[in-house]
Coordinates of C-alpha atoms in Angstrom, one line a residue:
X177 CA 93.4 102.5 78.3
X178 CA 91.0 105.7 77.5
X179 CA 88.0 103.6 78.6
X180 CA 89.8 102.8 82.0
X181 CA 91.3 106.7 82.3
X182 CA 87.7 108.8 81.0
X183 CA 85.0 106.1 80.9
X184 CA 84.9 104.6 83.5
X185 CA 85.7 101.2 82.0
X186 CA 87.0 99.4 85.5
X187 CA 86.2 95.9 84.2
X188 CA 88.8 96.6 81.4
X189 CA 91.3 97.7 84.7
X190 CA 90.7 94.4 86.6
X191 CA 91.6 92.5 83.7
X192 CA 94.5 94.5 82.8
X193 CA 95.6 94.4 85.8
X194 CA 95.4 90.4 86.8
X195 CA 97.5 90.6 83.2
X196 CA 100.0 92.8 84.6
X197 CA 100.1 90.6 88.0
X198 CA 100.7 87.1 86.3
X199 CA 103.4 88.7 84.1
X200 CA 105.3 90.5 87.2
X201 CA 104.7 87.0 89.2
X202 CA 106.6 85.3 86.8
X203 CA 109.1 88.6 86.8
X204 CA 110.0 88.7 90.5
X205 CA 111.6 85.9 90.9
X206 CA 113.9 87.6 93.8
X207 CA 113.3 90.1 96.6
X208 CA 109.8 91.9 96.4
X209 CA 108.8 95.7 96.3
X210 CA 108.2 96.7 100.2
X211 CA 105.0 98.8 98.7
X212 CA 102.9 99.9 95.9
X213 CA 102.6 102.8 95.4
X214 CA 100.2 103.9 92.7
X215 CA 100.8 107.3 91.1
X216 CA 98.5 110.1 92.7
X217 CA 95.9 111.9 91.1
X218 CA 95.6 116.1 91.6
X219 CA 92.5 116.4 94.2
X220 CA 90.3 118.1 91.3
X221 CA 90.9 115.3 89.0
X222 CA 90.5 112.7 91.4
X223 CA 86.8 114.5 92.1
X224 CA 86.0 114.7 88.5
X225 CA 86.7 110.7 87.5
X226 CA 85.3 109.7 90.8
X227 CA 88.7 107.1 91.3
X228 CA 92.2 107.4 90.7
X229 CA 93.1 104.6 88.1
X230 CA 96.3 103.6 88.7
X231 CA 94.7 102.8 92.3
X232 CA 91.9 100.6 90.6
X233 CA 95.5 98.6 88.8
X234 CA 97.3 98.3 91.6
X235 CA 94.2 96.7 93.8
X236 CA 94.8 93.2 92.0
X237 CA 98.6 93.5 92.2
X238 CA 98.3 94.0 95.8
X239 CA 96.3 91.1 96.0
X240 CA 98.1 88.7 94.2
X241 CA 101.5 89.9 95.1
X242 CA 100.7 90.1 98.8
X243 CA 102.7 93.3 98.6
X244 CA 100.8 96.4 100.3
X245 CA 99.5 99.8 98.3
X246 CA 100.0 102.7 99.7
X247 CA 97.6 106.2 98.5
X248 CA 98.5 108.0 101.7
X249 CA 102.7 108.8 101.1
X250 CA 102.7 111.1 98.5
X251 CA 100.3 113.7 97.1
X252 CA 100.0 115.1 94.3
X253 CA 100.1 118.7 95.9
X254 CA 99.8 120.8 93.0
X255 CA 97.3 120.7 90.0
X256 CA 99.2 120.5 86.6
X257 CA 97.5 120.4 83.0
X258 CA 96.8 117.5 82.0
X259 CA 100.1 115.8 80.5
X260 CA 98.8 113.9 77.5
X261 CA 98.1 117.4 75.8
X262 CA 102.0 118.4 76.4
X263 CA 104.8 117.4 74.4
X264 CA 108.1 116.2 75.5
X265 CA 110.1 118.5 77.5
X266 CA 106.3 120.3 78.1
X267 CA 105.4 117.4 80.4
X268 CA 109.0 117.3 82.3
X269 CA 108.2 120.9 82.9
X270 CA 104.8 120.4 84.0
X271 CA 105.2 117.7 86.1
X272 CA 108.4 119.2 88.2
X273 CA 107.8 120.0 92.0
X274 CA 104.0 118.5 91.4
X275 CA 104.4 115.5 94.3
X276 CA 105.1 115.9 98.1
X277 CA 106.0 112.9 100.9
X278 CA 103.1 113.4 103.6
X279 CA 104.6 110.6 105.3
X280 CA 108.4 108.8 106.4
X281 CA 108.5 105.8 103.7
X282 CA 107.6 102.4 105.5
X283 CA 110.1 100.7 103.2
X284 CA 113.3 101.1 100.8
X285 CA 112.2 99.1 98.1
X286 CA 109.2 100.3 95.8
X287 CA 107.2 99.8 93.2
X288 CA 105.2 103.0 91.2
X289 CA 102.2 101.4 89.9
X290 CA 100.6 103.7 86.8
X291 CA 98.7 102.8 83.8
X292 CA 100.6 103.9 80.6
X293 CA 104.0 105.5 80.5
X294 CA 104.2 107.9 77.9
X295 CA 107.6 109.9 78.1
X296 CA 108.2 108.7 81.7
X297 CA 108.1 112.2 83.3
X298 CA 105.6 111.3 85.9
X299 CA 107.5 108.6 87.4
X300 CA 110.6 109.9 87.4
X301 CA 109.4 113.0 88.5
X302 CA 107.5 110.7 91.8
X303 CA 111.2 108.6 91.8
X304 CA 113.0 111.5 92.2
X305 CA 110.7 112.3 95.6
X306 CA 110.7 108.6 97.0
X307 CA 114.9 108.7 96.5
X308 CA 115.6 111.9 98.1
X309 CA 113.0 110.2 100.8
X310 CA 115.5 107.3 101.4
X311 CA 114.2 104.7 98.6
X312 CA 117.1 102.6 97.5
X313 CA 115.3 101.3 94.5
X314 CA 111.9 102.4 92.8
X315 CA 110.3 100.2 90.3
X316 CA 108.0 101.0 87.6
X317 CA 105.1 99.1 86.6
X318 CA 102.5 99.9 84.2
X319 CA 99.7 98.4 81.9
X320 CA 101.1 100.2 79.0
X321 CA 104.0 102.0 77.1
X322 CA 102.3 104.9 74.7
X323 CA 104.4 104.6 71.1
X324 CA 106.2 107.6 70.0
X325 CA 104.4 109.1 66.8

């Protein structure tokens, strides 16, 4: 996942992410996310990778799951350290107040889209804002679950 996140290793992201589409085919069985929404980057990050890479995962999703991505609903409208060199309670802190809805939500059903879920504090965080929003269920999809050391 560093290669994808730092080195711009987006080969390694398409076929993570047509992984992550065949297993969440064979998942949703039932009623479908609305949207995608893959988890924002801050504006200076975005500038310094050159992509945002929870985008580059969702791009395949979208495609396969004929369920549309949205990048233009939330932002992330402050610029936080970066979480992976916070601990715990550091990154709940950090992250708190960091999105804003730019838009009205086209749908009530949704699926966050990120690469590896560490303590979960970015999506909830980004949950949190699509509920008070109106969402009546957010989803969580990702590549990866970091292991507690």
């Amino acid at each position: 996942m560093r290669g994808i996140k730092y080195h711009r290793a987006l080969a390694h992201g398409r076929v993570l992410s047509e992984l992550l589409a065949s297993r969440l085919q064979s998942l949703h069985r039932g009623a479908q996310p609305g949207i995608l929404l893959p988890v924002p980057l801050a504006p200076r990050r975005y500038r310094e990778r050159g992509y945002n890479q929870a985008t580059e995962l969702a791009r395949c999703v979208e495609k396969r799951m004929q369920i549309r991505m949205h990048t233009d609903l939330v932002v992330r409208s402050r610029e936080t350290p970066e979480q992976a060199t916070l601990n715990r309670s550091q990154r709940r802190k950090n992250i708190r107040g960091a999105f804003t809805l730019v838009r009205k939500l086209p749908a009530r059903h949704i699926a966050i889209i990120d690469d590896v879920i560490t303590t979960g504090s970015t999506v909830n965080e980004l949950a949190k804002v699509l509920k008070r929003a109106g969402a009546q269920r957010v989803e969580v999809w990702a590549v990866a679950r970091a292991g507690r050391k």
